[in-house]
Every structure is written in C-alpha cells, then in structure tokens.
C-alpha cells in the first residue's frame, strides 16, 4: 500500500471524526440550554457506565443481577432522552454523532476481539486516491466495459492497414495480451508494452482499460504524456540545482509506481538530454522490476523503424529488448465518431 496515500487517508479519517464530534458538541450545547433535563440524563448515563466498568473489574458476587439492573437503567434513561428530544421537535437521533460510515464510525478500521481490519470504506478511499493520483482523466468512460470492437474493420487489407490480419483480429490479440499483462503484473519476466500506430486507433483507450483494471485492484499507476513527463523532470532538476530539494511525489512516482505510462512518445521537443532521461527512466524501472512490480507502457505514433531514427540507437534497442511491441491499426475512430454524431 502506497505510504503517502495511506497517511493522507488516516488524516482524512481524523478530520471526519473531529467534524462529527465538534458538530455533536455544538448540538449538545444547544439542547442542554433548551432541555436541562437532558444534560442530567447524559451525566447519569455516564455514571452508569463508570459503575459498570468497576463491577466488571471487581467481579462482585451479585454481578449478573447488578449488570442487568444497570442495563435496564441505561435503557430507560435513553428512552426518556429520546422522548424529550422528540417532544421538543429535535428528532430522537439528534444527539447521535453523524459518521459518513456507520460501520467503522469513520475510524477506517473494524475491530473485533480477534483482529483489526480495514473497513471497506478505507479500501474504497484508497482506490479513489489511486485513481486521482494516476492522472488519468477519461478512465471512467474508457475501460474494458465500454470497449467496442465494432470500430475495428473486420477485413484484411495489408496495403491499407499495414498488417497481415484484420484490424478487428489485431485488436482482439492486443486485448488478450493486455489482460495477460495485467495478470502478470507481479511477474518480473513479463515484458513492458510498447504501443505504436497512427492517430485515433485506440492506443490511449487501451491504456485506460489496462490502468482501470490495475487501479481497481489497488495497484499504483501514473499516466503522463511524453512532453509533460520531461517537463516534470526538467523542473525537478532545475529546483534541485537551486538547492530547493523537497519531496516531489510525482517525480518519485515516475521511478516507483507499479505501472508508468508514457503516452504520445515522440511528440516531446527533440533534444539529446531527453533521450538520456528516457533511457534513465527505463533502466531504473527495469532494475526495480526485478524485486517488485515496476512496469512501463510506452505509446507512440512512431513505428519501431522510426524510433531508431527519432531517438538514438541505445534508446531504440532498450525498447525493442525490454518491451512487447504492438502495432495498432484500423480507421481513425475519432473520425468515425464524428461522422456518426
Ligand atoms: N476500443 C474502443 N472502443 C470504443 N471507443 C474507442 C476504442 N478505441 C478508441 N476509441 C475512441 O476513439 C477515439 C480515439 O482513440 P484514442 O484516443 O485511444 O486514439 P490514439 O490511438 O491514442 O490516438 P493518438 O495517437 O492521436 O493519441 C477516442 O475518442 C476513444 O474514446
Ligand atoms: Mg492517444
Ligand atoms: Zn468504514
């Protein structure tokens, strides 16, 4: 579990509890001035609680009877309080703290005699944070549930699409390999993915599909377009040289997230330092991947041949060696959608 997200959530729970209790004390003050008897009742209930605890400690002889009596007394007091609240049109539950999650009372944890485990609301929050941190904006619309293969022609036309099978068959194959990639995320010998192909054929869509599945099982993902990732790195280096060295989560995540996606590779400004940066990212992540999941997906309009022209030999050979290469093909789905609408 990502530590910084974990801490953020714990803080969030503290805030929620503080809010619930401060609201409650405001309501109490309001009620006590209007119905002084309720303040007395609350004090009596508290006293019963103290007595109850003492009895358990002392294990006195008449233990069972006394406990029953105390329970009955508390019950009666609570009933009286509810009736009073209702009579004064507050509603009988007015003085109960309002938690967002009634199961864990906004603590994030469910505690029994035997164990403490995270509440389902904690797990959901964690996933929500993962989605936010991933920087993927269209993920709710673009995922395997909304995946539509009808956009891919079911005809073989090598001269048009540049592949020997139909675009439909091709996308099925890619989808299958994408699912294997997800299943094998923990396997160090599962290669990274490189998606190439012309504009509008679903590279970013497939990226969203993969990311959504991984995020939903609690994996960390970071999506960046190529220009933005290089900007983040340059900015970090610039600040670092200025001596302005503070924790930079996004920068760290580039090297440490379980899945890093660099989309639109080849659209960043063309400079030699960029190649070195890219090589550095790929190298560090491949090293990390030997001990923990640290996978990378690259996507580009550049085909493999162009890659060698655009980047230097070292970058291209790194990509060819460490990545499974997939060529997307078909019509420009953006155009099809526009014509349909
Ligand atoms: N399998 C699919 N099912 C439904 N819609 C899709 C699918 N693939 C792509 N689309 C839609 O087609 C459009 C273009 O897809 P996408 O953005 O993934 O293309 P791309 O290959 O990343 O293009 P570019 O190279 O320009 O970034 C988007 O609106 C996307 O939602
Ligand atoms: Mg794209
Ligand atoms: Zn909960």
PDB file of N, CA, C and O in Angstrom, residues 116-186:
ATOM      1  N   UNK A 116      -8.051  -6.585  13.867  1.00  0.00           N
ATOM      2  CA  UNK A 116      -8.434  -5.283  13.342  1.00  0.00           C
ATOM      3  C   UNK A 116      -8.224  -5.340  11.851  1.00  0.00           C
ATOM      4  O   UNK A 116      -7.144  -5.716  11.391  1.00  0.00           O
ATOM      5  N   UNK A 117      -9.259  -4.992  11.099  1.00  0.00           N
ATOM      6  CA  UNK A 117      -9.025  -4.944   9.651  1.00  0.00           C
ATOM      7  C   UNK A 117      -9.592  -3.674   9.055  1.00  0.00           C
ATOM      8  O   UNK A 117     -10.428  -2.999   9.663  1.00  0.00           O
ATOM      9  N   UNK A 118      -9.111  -3.357   7.852  1.00  0.00           N
ATOM     10  CA  UNK A 118      -9.566  -2.123   7.218  1.00  0.00           C
ATOM     11  C   UNK A 118     -11.022  -2.249   6.815  1.00  0.00           C
ATOM     12  O   UNK A 118     -11.452  -3.270   6.310  1.00  0.00           O
ATOM     13  N   UNK A 119     -11.760  -1.190   7.034  1.00  0.00           N
ATOM     14  CA  UNK A 119     -13.164  -1.156   6.634  1.00  0.00           C
ATOM     15  C   UNK A 119     -13.241  -1.053   5.104  1.00  0.00           C
ATOM     16  O   UNK A 119     -12.312  -0.560   4.467  1.00  0.00           O
ATOM     17  N   UNK A 120     -14.366  -1.479   4.549  1.00  0.00           N
ATOM     18  CA  UNK A 120     -14.466  -1.397   3.077  1.00  0.00           C
ATOM     19  C   UNK A 120     -14.399   0.056   2.601  1.00  0.00           C
ATOM     20  O   UNK A 120     -13.950   0.332   1.492  1.00  0.00           O
ATOM     21  N   UNK A 121     -14.804   0.999   3.474  1.00  0.00           N
ATOM     22  CA  UNK A 121     -14.726   2.406   3.053  1.00  0.00           C
ATOM     23  C   UNK A 121     -13.267   2.850   2.936  1.00  0.00           C
ATOM     24  O   UNK A 121     -12.937   3.699   2.131  1.00  0.00           O
ATOM     25  N   UNK A 122     -12.387   2.254   3.726  1.00  0.00           N
ATOM     26  CA  UNK A 122     -10.954   2.562   3.637  1.00  0.00           C
ATOM     27  C   UNK A 122     -10.430   2.094   2.282  1.00  0.00           C
ATOM     28  O   UNK A 122      -9.755   2.832   1.560  1.00  0.00           O
ATOM     29  N   UNK A 123     -10.793   0.863   1.951  1.00  0.00           N
ATOM     30  CA  UNK A 123     -10.303   0.304   0.675  1.00  0.00           C
ATOM     31  C   UNK A 123     -10.801   1.148  -0.496  1.00  0.00           C
ATOM     32  O   UNK A 123     -10.073   1.412  -1.444  1.00  0.00           O
ATOM     33  N   UNK A 124     -12.066   1.577  -0.405  1.00  0.00           N
ATOM     34  CA  UNK A 124     -12.630   2.390  -1.481  1.00  0.00           C
ATOM     35  C   UNK A 124     -11.904   3.732  -1.582  1.00  0.00           C
ATOM     36  O   UNK A 124     -11.571   4.182  -2.670  1.00  0.00           O
ATOM     37  N   UNK A 125     -11.640   4.317  -0.417  1.00  0.00           N
ATOM     38  CA  UNK A 125     -10.919   5.591  -0.427  1.00  0.00           C
ATOM     39  C   UNK A 125      -9.545   5.449  -1.041  1.00  0.00           C
ATOM     40  O   UNK A 125      -9.078   6.312  -1.766  1.00  0.00           O
ATOM     41  N   UNK A 126      -8.897   4.332  -0.705  1.00  0.00           N
ATOM     42  CA  UNK A 126      -7.558   4.083  -1.234  1.00  0.00           C
ATOM     43  C   UNK A 126      -7.615   4.038  -2.764  1.00  0.00           C
ATOM     44  O   UNK A 126      -6.822   4.677  -3.446  1.00  0.00           O
ATOM     45  N   UNK A 127      -8.604   3.318  -3.273  1.00  0.00           N
ATOM     46  CA  UNK A 127      -8.744   3.210  -4.730  1.00  0.00           C
ATOM     47  C   UNK A 127      -9.072   4.574  -5.345  1.00  0.00           C
ATOM     48  O   UNK A 127      -8.502   4.959  -6.371  1.00  0.00           O
ATOM     49  N   UNK A 128      -9.944   5.340  -4.695  1.00  0.00           N
ATOM     50  CA  UNK A 128     -10.255   6.685  -5.195  1.00  0.00           C
ATOM     51  C   UNK A 128      -8.985   7.536  -5.292  1.00  0.00           C
ATOM     52  O   UNK A 128      -8.777   8.246  -6.268  1.00  0.00           O
ATOM     53  N   UNK A 129      -8.146   7.433  -4.252  1.00  0.00           N
ATOM     54  CA  UNK A 129      -6.885   8.188  -4.278  1.00  0.00           C
ATOM     55  C   UNK A 129      -5.978   7.705  -5.405  1.00  0.00           C
ATOM     56  O   UNK A 129      -5.334   8.511  -6.073  1.00  0.00           O
ATOM     57  N   UNK A 130      -5.943   6.380  -5.575  1.00  0.00           N
ATOM     58  CA  UNK A 130      -5.109   5.840  -6.652  1.00  0.00           C
ATOM     59  C   UNK A 130      -5.562   6.393  -7.998  1.00  0.00           C
ATOM     60  O   UNK A 130      -4.746   6.779  -8.828  1.00  0.00           O
ATOM     61  N   UNK A 131      -6.880   6.437  -8.202  1.00  0.00           N
ATOM     62  CA  UNK A 131      -7.412   6.969  -9.467  1.00  0.00           C
ATOM     63  C   UNK A 131      -7.000   8.428  -9.644  1.00  0.00           C
ATOM     64  O   UNK A 131      -6.562   8.831 -10.714  1.00  0.00           O
ATOM     65  N   UNK A 132      -7.146   9.204  -8.571  1.00  0.00           N
ATOM     66  CA  UNK A 132      -6.815  10.627  -8.662  1.00  0.00           C
ATOM     67  C   UNK A 132      -5.334  10.802  -8.971  1.00  0.00           C
ATOM     68  O   UNK A 132      -4.956  11.576  -9.833  1.00  0.00           O
ATOM     69  N   UNK A 133      -4.512  10.061  -8.236  1.00  0.00           N
ATOM     70  CA  UNK A 133      -3.065  10.192  -8.383  1.00  0.00           C
ATOM     71  C   UNK A 133      -2.582   9.731  -9.764  1.00  0.00           C
ATOM     72  O   UNK A 133      -1.525  10.142 -10.220  1.00  0.00           O
ATOM     73  N   UNK A 134      -3.367   8.861 -10.396  1.00  0.00           N
ATOM     74  CA  UNK A 134      -2.920   8.277 -11.666  1.00  0.00           C
ATOM     75  C   UNK A 134      -2.869   9.299 -12.799  1.00  0.00           C
ATOM     76  O   UNK A 134      -2.213   9.087 -13.798  1.00  0.00           O
ATOM     77  N   UNK A 135      -3.611  10.385 -12.645  1.00  0.00           N
ATOM     78  CA  UNK A 135      -3.625  11.434 -13.666  1.00  0.00           C
ATOM     79  C   UNK A 135      -4.355  10.995 -14.945  1.00  0.00           C
ATOM     80  O   UNK A 135      -4.140  11.547 -16.013  1.00  0.00           O
ATOM     81  N   UNK A 136      -5.193   9.970 -14.825  1.00  0.00           N
ATOM     82  CA  UNK A 136      -5.960   9.509 -15.992  1.00  0.00           C
ATOM     83  C   UNK A 136      -7.340  10.136 -15.940  1.00  0.00           C
ATOM     84  O   UNK A 136      -8.083   9.929 -14.989  1.00  0.00           O
ATOM     85  N   UNK A 137      -7.671  10.897 -16.973  1.00  0.00           N
ATOM     86  CA  UNK A 137      -8.891  11.687 -16.873  1.00  0.00           C
ATOM     87  C   UNK A 137     -10.123  10.992 -17.464  1.00  0.00           C
ATOM     88  O   UNK A 137     -11.233  11.224 -17.027  1.00  0.00           O
ATOM     89  N   UNK A 138      -9.880  10.154 -18.480  1.00  0.00           N
ATOM     90  CA  UNK A 138     -11.034   9.594 -19.194  1.00  0.00           C
ATOM     91  C   UNK A 138     -11.363   8.160 -18.770  1.00  0.00           C
ATOM     92  O   UNK A 138     -12.144   7.469 -19.410  1.00  0.00           O
ATOM     93  N   UNK A 139     -10.745   7.771 -17.651  1.00  0.00           N
ATOM     94  CA  UNK A 139     -10.795   6.358 -17.291  1.00  0.00           C
ATOM     95  C   UNK A 139     -12.212   5.839 -17.002  1.00  0.00           C
ATOM     96  O   UNK A 139     -12.494   4.665 -17.197  1.00  0.00           O
ATOM     97  N   UNK A 140     -13.095   6.719 -16.588  1.00  0.00           N
ATOM     98  CA  UNK A 140     -14.468   6.253 -16.317  1.00  0.00           C
ATOM     99  C   UNK A 140     -15.240   5.973 -17.596  1.00  0.00           C
ATOM    100  O   UNK A 140     -16.177   5.186 -17.608  1.00  0.00           O
ATOM    101  N   UNK A 141     -14.818   6.629 -18.684  1.00  0.00           N
ATOM    102  CA  UNK A 141     -15.502   6.370 -19.967  1.00  0.00           C
ATOM    103  C   UNK A 141     -14.768   5.314 -20.788  1.00  0.00           C
ATOM    104  O   UNK A 141     -15.372   4.619 -21.574  1.00  0.00           O
ATOM    105  N   UNK A 142     -13.447   5.269 -20.617  1.00  0.00           N
ATOM    106  CA  UNK A 142     -12.661   4.378 -21.466  1.00  0.00           C
ATOM    107  C   UNK A 142     -12.111   3.221 -20.643  1.00  0.00           C
ATOM    108  O   UNK A 142     -11.119   3.360 -19.937  1.00  0.00           O
ATOM    109  N   UNK A 143     -12.785   2.074 -20.722  1.00  0.00           N
ATOM    110  CA  UNK A 143     -12.334   0.897 -19.981  1.00  0.00           C
ATOM    111  C   UNK A 143     -12.865  -0.359 -20.676  1.00  0.00           C
ATOM    112  O   UNK A 143     -13.619  -0.255 -21.640  1.00  0.00           O
ATOM    113  N   UNK A 144     -12.477  -1.524 -20.170  1.00  0.00           N
ATOM    114  CA  UNK A 144     -12.877  -2.757 -20.861  1.00  0.00           C
ATOM    115  C   UNK A 144     -14.396  -2.911 -20.949  1.00  0.00           C
ATOM    116  O   UNK A 144     -14.905  -3.572 -21.838  1.00  0.00           O
ATOM    117  N   UNK A 145     -15.122  -2.298 -20.036  1.00  0.00           N
ATOM    118  CA  UNK A 145     -16.595  -2.394 -20.075  1.00  0.00           C
ATOM    119  C   UNK A 145     -17.174  -1.606 -21.251  1.00  0.00           C
ATOM    120  O   UNK A 145     -18.209  -1.965 -21.793  1.00  0.00           O
ATOM    121  N   UNK A 146     -16.527  -0.511 -21.630  1.00  0.00           N
ATOM    122  CA  UNK A 146     -17.051   0.305 -22.735  1.00  0.00           C
ATOM    123  C   UNK A 146     -16.310   0.024 -24.050  1.00  0.00           C
ATOM    124  O   UNK A 146     -16.586   0.660 -25.063  1.00  0.00           O
ATOM    125  N   UNK A 147     -15.377  -0.897 -24.001  1.00  0.00           N
ATOM    126  CA  UNK A 147     -14.577  -1.262 -25.178  1.00  0.00           C
ATOM    127  C   UNK A 147     -15.491  -1.757 -26.306  1.00  0.00           C
ATOM    128  O   UNK A 147     -16.309  -2.644 -26.107  1.00  0.00           O
ATOM    129  N   UNK A 148     -15.366  -1.165 -27.491  1.00  0.00           N
ATOM    130  CA  UNK A 148     -16.251  -1.535 -28.597  1.00  0.00           C
ATOM    131  C   UNK A 148     -15.414  -1.952 -29.812  1.00  0.00           C
ATOM    132  O   UNK A 148     -14.780  -1.118 -30.445  1.00  0.00           O
ATOM    133  N   UNK A 149     -15.442  -3.258 -30.118  1.00  0.00           N
ATOM    134  CA  UNK A 149     -14.573  -3.717 -31.208  1.00  0.00           C
ATOM    135  C   UNK A 149     -15.168  -3.444 -32.588  1.00  0.00           C
ATOM    136  O   UNK A 149     -14.516  -3.637 -33.606  1.00  0.00           O
ATOM    137  N   UNK A 150     -16.428  -2.979 -32.633  1.00  0.00           N
ATOM    138  CA  UNK A 150     -17.046  -2.668 -33.927  1.00  0.00           C
ATOM    139  C   UNK A 150     -16.333  -1.537 -34.667  1.00  0.00           C
ATOM    140  O   UNK A 150     -16.513  -1.378 -35.868  1.00  0.00           O
ATOM    141  N   UNK A 151     -15.564  -0.750 -33.936  1.00  0.00           N
ATOM    142  CA  UNK A 151     -14.825   0.329 -34.588  1.00  0.00           C
ATOM    143  C   UNK A 151     -13.667  -0.195 -35.447  1.00  0.00           C
ATOM    144  O   UNK A 151     -13.079   0.556 -36.208  1.00  0.00           O
ATOM    145  N   UNK A 152     -13.335  -1.469 -35.261  1.00  0.00           N
ATOM    146  CA  UNK A 152     -12.204  -2.026 -35.999  1.00  0.00           C
ATOM    147  C   UNK A 152     -12.703  -2.867 -37.169  1.00  0.00           C
ATOM    148  O   UNK A 152     -13.440  -3.836 -36.960  1.00  0.00           O
ATOM    149  N   UNK A 153     -12.356  -2.506 -38.409  1.00  0.00           N
ATOM    150  CA  UNK A 153     -12.845  -3.245 -39.578  1.00  0.00           C
ATOM    151  C   UNK A 153     -12.437  -4.716 -39.540  1.00  0.00           C
ATOM    152  O   UNK A 153     -11.328  -5.042 -39.099  1.00  0.00           O
ATOM    153  N   UNK A 154     -13.345  -5.551 -40.005  1.00  0.00           N
ATOM    154  CA  UNK A 154     -13.086  -6.980 -40.000  1.00  0.00           C
ATOM    155  C   UNK A 154     -12.594  -7.446 -41.376  1.00  0.00           C
ATOM    156  O   UNK A 154     -12.970  -8.509 -41.832  1.00  0.00           O
ATOM    157  N   UNK A 155     -11.834  -6.623 -42.035  1.00  0.00           N
ATOM    158  CA  UNK A 155     -11.321  -7.001 -43.365  1.00  0.00           C
ATOM    159  C   UNK A 155      -9.797  -6.983 -43.377  1.00  0.00           C
ATOM    160  O   UNK A 155      -9.175  -6.178 -42.682  1.00  0.00           O
ATOM    161  N   UNK A 156      -9.250  -7.896 -44.167  1.00  0.00           N
ATOM    162  CA  UNK A 156      -7.796  -7.932 -44.285  1.00  0.00           C
ATOM    163  C   UNK A 156      -7.391  -7.051 -45.468  1.00  0.00           C
ATOM    164  O   UNK A 156      -7.908  -7.207 -46.569  1.00  0.00           O
ATOM    165  N   UNK A 157      -6.544  -6.069 -45.192  1.00  0.00           N
ATOM    166  CA  UNK A 157      -6.062  -5.195 -46.265  1.00  0.00           C
ATOM    167  C   UNK A 157      -4.675  -4.684 -45.874  1.00  0.00           C
ATOM    168  O   UNK A 157      -4.535  -3.620 -45.268  1.00  0.00           O
ATOM    169  N   UNK A 158      -3.703  -5.498 -46.214  1.00  0.00           N
ATOM    170  CA  UNK A 158      -2.343  -5.185 -45.746  1.00  0.00           C
ATOM    171  C   UNK A 158      -1.837  -3.852 -46.282  1.00  0.00           C
ATOM    172  O   UNK A 158      -1.154  -3.106 -45.579  1.00  0.00           O
ATOM    173  N   UNK A 159      -2.215  -3.524 -47.532  1.00  0.00           N
ATOM    174  CA  UNK A 159      -1.687  -2.277 -48.093  1.00  0.00           C
ATOM    175  C   UNK A 159      -2.279  -1.066 -47.375  1.00  0.00           C
ATOM    176  O   UNK A 159      -1.638  -0.038 -47.229  1.00  0.00           O
ATOM    177  N   UNK A 160      -3.509  -1.228 -46.890  1.00  0.00           N
ATOM    178  CA  UNK A 160      -4.157  -0.109 -46.206  1.00  0.00           C
ATOM    179  C   UNK A 160      -3.769  -0.031 -44.721  1.00  0.00           C
ATOM    180  O   UNK A 160      -3.462   1.044 -44.198  1.00  0.00           O
ATOM    181  N   UNK A 161      -3.816  -1.186 -44.061  1.00  0.00           N
ATOM    182  CA  UNK A 161      -3.625  -1.162 -42.600  1.00  0.00           C
ATOM    183  C   UNK A 161      -2.210  -1.546 -42.162  1.00  0.00           C
ATOM    184  O   UNK A 161      -1.861  -1.405 -40.992  1.00  0.00           O
ATOM    185  N   UNK A 162      -1.433  -2.071 -43.094  1.00  0.00           N
ATOM    186  CA  UNK A 162      -0.043  -2.401 -42.768  1.00  0.00           C
ATOM    187  C   UNK A 162       0.132  -3.644 -41.910  1.00  0.00           C
ATOM    188  O   UNK A 162       1.206  -3.855 -41.344  1.00  0.00           O
ATOM    189  N   UNK A 163      -0.930  -4.439 -41.780  1.00  0.00           N
ATOM    190  CA  UNK A 163      -0.800  -5.691 -41.013  1.00  0.00           C
ATOM    191  C   UNK A 163      -1.436  -6.830 -41.808  1.00  0.00           C
ATOM    192  O   UNK A 163      -2.314  -6.602 -42.646  1.00  0.00           O
ATOM    193  N   UNK A 164      -1.014  -8.049 -41.466  1.00  0.00           N
ATOM    194  CA  UNK A 164      -1.450  -9.199 -42.266  1.00  0.00           C
ATOM    195  C   UNK A 164      -2.826  -9.718 -41.855  1.00  0.00           C
ATOM    196  O   UNK A 164      -3.450 -10.501 -42.578  1.00  0.00           O
ATOM    197  N   UNK A 165      -3.310  -9.296 -40.673  1.00  0.00           N
ATOM    198  CA  UNK A 165      -4.640  -9.746 -40.228  1.00  0.00           C
ATOM    199  C   UNK A 165      -5.596  -8.549 -40.264  1.00  0.00           C
ATOM    200  O   UNK A 165      -5.169  -7.408 -40.490  1.00  0.00           O
ATOM    201  N   UNK A 166      -6.871  -8.792 -39.995  1.00  0.00           N
ATOM    202  CA  UNK A 166      -7.812  -7.668 -39.981  1.00  0.00           C
ATOM    203  C   UNK A 166      -7.593  -6.847 -38.721  1.00  0.00           C
ATOM    204  O   UNK A 166      -7.156  -7.374 -37.688  1.00  0.00           O
ATOM    205  N   UNK A 167      -7.881  -5.538 -38.775  1.00  0.00           N
ATOM    206  CA  UNK A 167      -7.740  -4.715 -37.565  1.00  0.00           C
ATOM    207  C   UNK A 167      -8.534  -5.286 -36.386  1.00  0.00           C
ATOM    208  O   UNK A 167      -8.108  -5.188 -35.241  1.00  0.00           O
ATOM    209  N   UNK A 168      -9.689  -5.908 -36.668  1.00  0.00           N
ATOM    210  CA  UNK A 168     -10.501  -6.500 -35.583  1.00  0.00           C
ATOM    211  C   UNK A 168      -9.729  -7.621 -34.888  1.00  0.00           C
ATOM    212  O   UNK A 168      -9.654  -7.683 -33.672  1.00  0.00           O
ATOM    213  N   UNK A 169      -9.174  -8.509 -35.733  1.00  0.00           N
ATOM    214  CA  UNK A 169      -8.418  -9.627 -35.166  1.00  0.00           C
ATOM    215  C   UNK A 169      -7.208  -9.083 -34.398  1.00  0.00           C
ATOM    216  O   UNK A 169      -6.853  -9.562 -33.315  1.00  0.00           O
ATOM    217  N   UNK A 170      -6.605  -8.057 -34.953  1.00  0.00           N
ATOM    218  CA  UNK A 170      -5.427  -7.450 -34.343  1.00  0.00           C
ATOM    219  C   UNK A 170      -5.749  -6.877 -32.952  1.00  0.00           C
ATOM    220  O   UNK A 170      -5.021  -7.097 -31.988  1.00  0.00           O
ATOM    221  N   UNK A 171      -6.886  -6.180 -32.852  1.00  0.00           N
ATOM    222  CA  UNK A 171      -7.206  -5.553 -31.564  1.00  0.00           C
ATOM    223  C   UNK A 171      -7.582  -6.624 -30.529  1.00  0.00           C
ATOM    224  O   UNK A 171      -7.273  -6.490 -29.346  1.00  0.00           O
ATOM    225  N   UNK A 172      -8.220  -7.727 -31.008  1.00  0.00           N
ATOM    226  CA  UNK A 172      -8.517  -8.836 -30.090  1.00  0.00           C
ATOM    227  C   UNK A 172      -7.234  -9.398 -29.497  1.00  0.00           C
ATOM    228  O   UNK A 172      -7.139  -9.660 -28.305  1.00  0.00           O
ATOM    229  N   UNK A 173      -6.261  -9.554 -30.370  1.00  0.00           N
ATOM    230  CA  UNK A 173      -4.974 -10.089 -29.932  1.00  0.00           C
ATOM    231  C   UNK A 173      -4.333  -9.156 -28.902  1.00  0.00           C
ATOM    232  O   UNK A 173      -3.843  -9.589 -27.856  1.00  0.00           O
ATOM    233  N   UNK A 174      -4.389  -7.849 -29.192  1.00  0.00           N
ATOM    234  CA  UNK A 174      -3.784  -6.883 -28.266  1.00  0.00           C
ATOM    235  C   UNK A 174      -4.510  -6.916 -26.920  1.00  0.00           C
ATOM    236  O   UNK A 174      -3.896  -6.897 -25.854  1.00  0.00           O
ATOM    237  N   UNK A 175      -5.832  -7.013 -27.001  1.00  0.00           N
ATOM    238  CA  UNK A 175      -6.631  -7.033 -25.772  1.00  0.00           C
ATOM    239  C   UNK A 175      -6.262  -8.249 -24.901  1.00  0.00           C
ATOM    240  O   UNK A 175      -6.100  -8.130 -23.685  1.00  0.00           O
ATOM    241  N   UNK A 176      -6.106  -9.372 -25.578  1.00  0.00           N
ATOM    242  CA  UNK A 176      -5.744 -10.587 -24.856  1.00  0.00           C
ATOM    243  C   UNK A 176      -4.382 -10.432 -24.174  1.00  0.00           C
ATOM    244  O   UNK A 176      -4.209 -10.789 -23.005  1.00  0.00           O
ATOM    245  N   UNK A 177      -3.438  -9.861 -24.916  1.00  0.00           N
ATOM    246  CA  UNK A 177      -2.093  -9.670 -24.358  1.00  0.00           C
ATOM    247  C   UNK A 177      -2.128  -8.644 -23.220  1.00  0.00           C
ATOM    248  O   UNK A 177      -1.371  -8.751 -22.255  1.00  0.00           O
ATOM    249  N   UNK A 178      -3.029  -7.677 -23.348  1.00  0.00           N
ATOM    250  CA  UNK A 178      -3.156  -6.670 -22.290  1.00  0.00           C
ATOM    251  C   UNK A 178      -3.666  -7.337 -21.010  1.00  0.00           C
ATOM    252  O   UNK A 178      -3.189  -7.036 -19.906  1.00  0.00           O
ATOM    253  N   UNK A 179      -4.610  -8.272 -21.163  1.00  0.00           N
ATOM    254  CA  UNK A 179      -5.145  -8.966 -19.987  1.00  0.00           C
ATOM    255  C   UNK A 179      -4.069  -9.846 -19.342  1.00  0.00           C
ATOM    256  O   UNK A 179      -3.963  -9.919 -18.107  1.00  0.00           O
ATOM    257  N   UNK A 180      -3.254 -10.475 -20.183  1.00  0.00           N
ATOM    258  CA  UNK A 180      -2.153 -11.279 -19.649  1.00  0.00           C
ATOM    259  C   UNK A 180      -1.176 -10.384 -18.891  1.00  0.00           C
ATOM    260  O   UNK A 180      -0.683 -10.735 -17.819  1.00  0.00           O
ATOM    261  N   UNK A 181      -0.911  -9.216 -19.465  1.00  0.00           N
ATOM    262  CA  UNK A 181      -0.013  -8.250 -18.820  1.00  0.00           C
ATOM    263  C   UNK A 181      -0.524  -7.908 -17.414  1.00  0.00           C
ATOM    264  O   UNK A 181       0.235  -7.875 -16.452  1.00  0.00           O
ATOM    265  N   UNK A 182      -1.836  -7.676 -17.311  1.00  0.00           N
ATOM    266  CA  UNK A 182      -2.421  -7.335 -16.009  1.00  0.00           C
ATOM    267  C   UNK A 182      -2.266  -8.499 -15.028  1.00  0.00           C
ATOM    268  O   UNK A 182      -1.842  -8.320 -13.890  1.00  0.00           O
ATOM    269  N   UNK A 183      -2.573  -9.716 -15.515  1.00  0.00           N
ATOM    270  CA  UNK A 183      -2.442 -10.893 -14.643  1.00  0.00           C
ATOM    271  C   UNK A 183      -1.008 -11.092 -14.179  1.00  0.00           C
ATOM    272  O   UNK A 183      -0.760 -11.600 -13.091  1.00  0.00           O
ATOM    273  N   UNK A 184      -0.073 -10.721 -15.038  1.00  0.00           N
ATOM    274  CA  UNK A 184       1.347 -10.976 -14.745  1.00  0.00           C
ATOM    275  C   UNK A 184       2.070  -9.784 -14.146  1.00  0.00           C
ATOM    276  O   UNK A 184       3.294  -9.739 -14.160  1.00  0.00           O
ATOM    277  N   UNK A 185       1.323  -8.823 -13.649  1.00  0.00           N
ATOM    278  CA  UNK A 185       1.959  -7.585 -13.205  1.00  0.00           C
ATOM    279  C   UNK A 185       3.069  -7.836 -12.175  1.00  0.00           C
ATOM    280  O   UNK A 185       4.059  -7.123 -12.128  1.00  0.00           O
ATOM    281  N   UNK A 186       2.911  -8.900 -11.379  1.00  0.00           N
ATOM    282  CA  UNK A 186       3.920  -9.197 -10.351  1.00  0.00           C
ATOM    283  C   UNK A 186       5.074 -10.049 -10.872  1.00  0.00           C
ATOM    284  O   UNK A 186       6.019 -10.310 -10.138  1.00  0.00           O
TER     285      UNK A 186
END
